[in-house]
PDB file of C-alpha atoms in Angstrom:
ATOM      1  CA  MET A  11      10.009  -8.666   1.193  1.00 92.00           C
ATOM      2  CA  THR A  12       7.464  -7.657  -1.723  1.00 94.00           C
ATOM      3  CA  ILE A  13       4.173  -7.699  -1.596  1.00 94.00           C
ATOM      4  CA  ASP A  14       1.611  -8.167  -4.466  1.00 94.00           C
ATOM      5  CA  ILE A  15      -1.813  -7.140  -4.691  1.00 93.00           C
ATOM      6  CA  ILE A  16      -4.758  -7.737  -7.168  1.00 88.00           C
ATOM      7  CA  SER A  17      -7.945  -6.383  -6.240  1.00 87.00           C
ATOM      8  CA  ASP A  18     -11.180  -8.808  -6.758  1.00 82.00           C
ATOM      9  CA  ASP A  19     -12.244  -6.918  -9.745  1.00 81.00           C
ATOM     10  CA  PHE A  20      -8.751  -6.950 -11.443  1.00 79.00           C
ATOM     11  CA  ALA A  21      -8.783  -3.063 -11.118  1.00 83.00           C
ATOM     12  CA  LEU A  22      -5.871  -2.825  -8.866  1.00 88.00           C
ATOM     13  CA  ASP A  23      -2.625  -5.033  -9.575  1.00 91.00           C
ATOM     14  CA  CYS A  24       0.753  -3.957  -8.006  1.00 94.00           C
ATOM     15  CA  SER A  25       4.013  -4.825  -6.197  1.00 95.00           C
ATOM     16  CA  LEU A  26       5.325  -3.198  -3.306  1.00 96.00           C
ATOM     17  CA  ARG A  27       8.840  -3.486  -1.685  1.00 97.00           C
ATOM     18  CA  VAL A  28       9.049  -3.824   2.296  1.00 96.00           C
ATOM     19  CA  LEU A  29      11.530  -1.301   3.617  1.00 96.00           C
ATOM     20  CA  ALA A  30      10.902  -1.147   7.182  1.00 96.00           C
ATOM     21  CA  VAL A  31       8.735  -2.731   9.618  1.00 94.00           C
ATOM     22  CA  THR A  32       7.254  -1.254  13.034  1.00 94.00           C
ATOM     23  CA  LYS A  33       5.121  -3.579  15.684  1.00 95.00           C
ATOM     24  CA  THR A  34       2.139  -1.458  13.880  1.00 95.00           C
ATOM     25  CA  SER A  35       2.793  -0.284  10.412  1.00 94.00           C
ATOM     26  CA  ALA A  36       5.139  -0.847   7.439  1.00 93.00           C
ATOM     27  CA  THR A  37       6.937   1.330   4.943  1.00 96.00           C
ATOM     28  CA  VAL A  38       6.990   0.281   1.312  1.00 96.00           C
ATOM     29  CA  ARG A  39       7.521   1.581  -2.384  1.00 96.00           C
ATOM     30  CA  VAL A  40       5.730   0.763  -4.924  1.00 95.00           C
ATOM     31  CA  ILE A  41       7.517  -1.149  -7.565  1.00 96.00           C
ATOM     32  CA  ARG A  42       5.079  -1.959  -9.967  1.00 93.00           C
ATOM     33  CA  LEU A  43       1.582  -0.297 -10.608  1.00 92.00           C
ATOM     34  CA  PHE A  44      -0.640  -1.757 -13.360  1.00 88.00           C
ATOM     35  CA  ASP A  45      -2.497   0.871 -15.511  1.00 84.00           C
ATOM     36  CA  GLU A  46      -5.104   0.260 -17.935  1.00 78.00           C
ATOM     37  CA  ALA A  47      -4.283   3.004 -20.226  1.00 79.00           C
ATOM     38  CA  THR A  48      -1.452   2.309 -21.126  1.00 81.00           C
ATOM     39  CA  ALA A  49      -1.201  -1.745 -21.038  1.00 76.00           C
ATOM     40  CA  PRO A  50      -0.755  -3.332 -24.073  1.00 73.00           C
ATOM     41  CA  ALA A  51      -4.272  -4.734 -25.249  1.00 71.00           C
ATOM     42  CA  VAL A  52      -4.608  -8.244 -24.698  1.00 66.00           C
ATOM     43  CA  THR A  53      -6.733 -10.188 -27.727  1.00 68.00           C
ATOM     44  CA  ALA A  54      -7.278 -13.614 -26.629  1.00 68.00           C
ATOM     45  CA  VAL A  55      -6.332 -14.957 -23.414  1.00 67.00           C
ATOM     46  CA  GLU A  56      -6.492 -19.131 -22.546  1.00 78.00           C
ATOM     47  CA  LEU A  57      -6.538 -19.264 -18.525  1.00 82.00           C
ATOM     48  CA  SER A  58      -6.709 -22.864 -17.260  1.00 87.00           C
ATOM     49  CA  ALA A  59      -9.967 -23.879 -15.709  1.00 89.00           C
ATOM     50  CA  PRO A  60     -10.571 -23.235 -11.934  1.00 92.00           C
ATOM     51  CA  GLU A  61     -10.585 -26.279  -9.498  1.00 94.00           C
ATOM     52  CA  VAL A  62     -13.987 -26.727  -7.127  1.00 95.00           C
ATOM     53  CA  SER A  63     -13.477 -28.215  -4.241  1.00 95.00           C
ATOM     54  CA  PHE A  64     -14.656 -29.307  -0.581  1.00 95.00           C
ATOM     55  CA  GLY A  65     -11.904 -27.717   2.117  1.00 92.00           C
ATOM     56  CA  GLY A  66     -13.466 -28.987   4.963  1.00 92.00           C
ATOM     57  CA  PRO A  67     -15.642 -27.451   7.485  1.00 91.00           C
ATOM     58  CA  HIS A  68     -13.519 -24.261   7.980  1.00 89.00           C
ATOM     59  CA  HIS A  69     -13.125 -23.521   4.118  1.00 87.00           C
ATOM     60  CA  LYS A  70     -16.365 -25.354   2.890  1.00 95.00           C
ATOM     61  CA  TRP A  71     -17.038 -25.043  -0.792  1.00 96.00           C
ATOM     62  CA  ARG A  72     -13.725 -23.211  -2.406  1.00 96.00           C
ATOM     63  CA  PHE A  73     -12.130 -22.698  -5.660  1.00 95.00           C
ATOM     64  CA  LEU A  74      -8.613 -22.860  -6.641  1.00 94.00           C
ATOM     65  CA  HIS A  75      -6.510 -21.704  -9.809  1.00 91.00           C
ATOM     66  CA  GLY A  76      -3.040 -22.716 -10.465  1.00 86.00           C
ATOM     67  CA  GLY A  77      -2.992 -24.897  -7.267  1.00 86.00           C
ATOM     68  CA  ASN A  78      -3.724 -21.706  -5.492  1.00 90.00           C
ATOM     69  CA  VAL A  79      -6.915 -20.851  -3.007  1.00 92.00           C
ATOM     70  CA  ILE A  80      -8.827 -17.787  -4.510  1.00 92.00           C
ATOM     71  CA  GLN A  81     -11.693 -18.288  -2.395  1.00 93.00           C
ATOM     72  CA  THR A  82     -13.359 -20.246   0.296  1.00 95.00           C
ATOM     73  CA  GLY A  83     -16.290 -20.138   2.303  1.00 95.00           C
ATOM     74  CA  PHE A  84     -19.003 -21.247  -0.121  1.00 96.00           C
ATOM     75  CA  ASP A  85     -22.378 -23.164   1.627  1.00 95.00           C
ATOM     76  CA  THR A  86     -22.814 -25.533  -1.808  1.00 95.00           C
ATOM     77  CA  LYS A  87     -20.640 -26.423  -4.805  1.00 96.00           C
ATOM     78  CA  GLU A  88     -22.808 -24.529  -7.364  1.00 96.00           C
ATOM     79  CA  ALA A  89     -22.073 -21.565  -5.449  1.00 96.00           C
ATOM     80  CA  ALA A  90     -18.722 -22.051  -5.808  1.00 95.00           C
ATOM     81  CA  GLU A  91     -18.492 -22.815  -9.454  1.00 96.00           C
ATOM     82  CA  LYS A  92     -20.611 -19.328 -10.100  1.00 96.00           C
ATOM     83  CA  ALA A  93     -18.020 -17.638  -8.393  1.00 95.00           C
ATOM     84  CA  ALA A  94     -15.147 -19.061 -10.086  1.00 94.00           C
ATOM     85  CA  GLU A  95     -16.847 -18.672 -13.621  1.00 92.00           C
ATOM     86  CA  LYS A  96     -16.917 -15.033 -12.220  1.00 92.00           C
ATOM     87  CA  TYR A  97     -13.320 -15.160 -11.431  1.00 90.00           C
ATOM     88  CA  ILE A  98     -12.064 -16.224 -14.706  1.00 87.00           C
ATOM     89  CA  GLU A  99     -14.433 -13.683 -16.767  1.00 85.00           C
ATOM     90  CA  LEU A 100     -12.801 -10.994 -14.855  1.00 83.00           C
ATOM     91  CA  ALA A 101      -9.391 -12.190 -15.435  1.00 81.00           C
ATOM     92  CA  LYS A 102      -9.903 -12.633 -19.373  1.00 77.00           C
ATOM     93  CA  GLY A 103     -11.640  -8.989 -18.918  1.00 70.00           C
ATOM     94  CA  VAL A 104     -15.138  -9.624 -20.003  1.00 61.00           C
TER      95      VAL A 104
END
């Protein structure tokens, strides 16, 4: 099994391989770790627009990107749209 991790601010981006699992812990190995200093520079990024929708009483307003739910729990559509815009800006490195 592998675990892909990306933080909200995109500073941490890595993949881990699960080597062993117990009831209270897991032993993992880092198989990929993104390093901003050595990564090739990106000059232009085209990303698809996120989709904002109402996910019901538990999810409330949310936004999706690439068919995946990114963040939920917004009280208004406007708040979800603002968070989606910030997400895209971070993804583009703006």
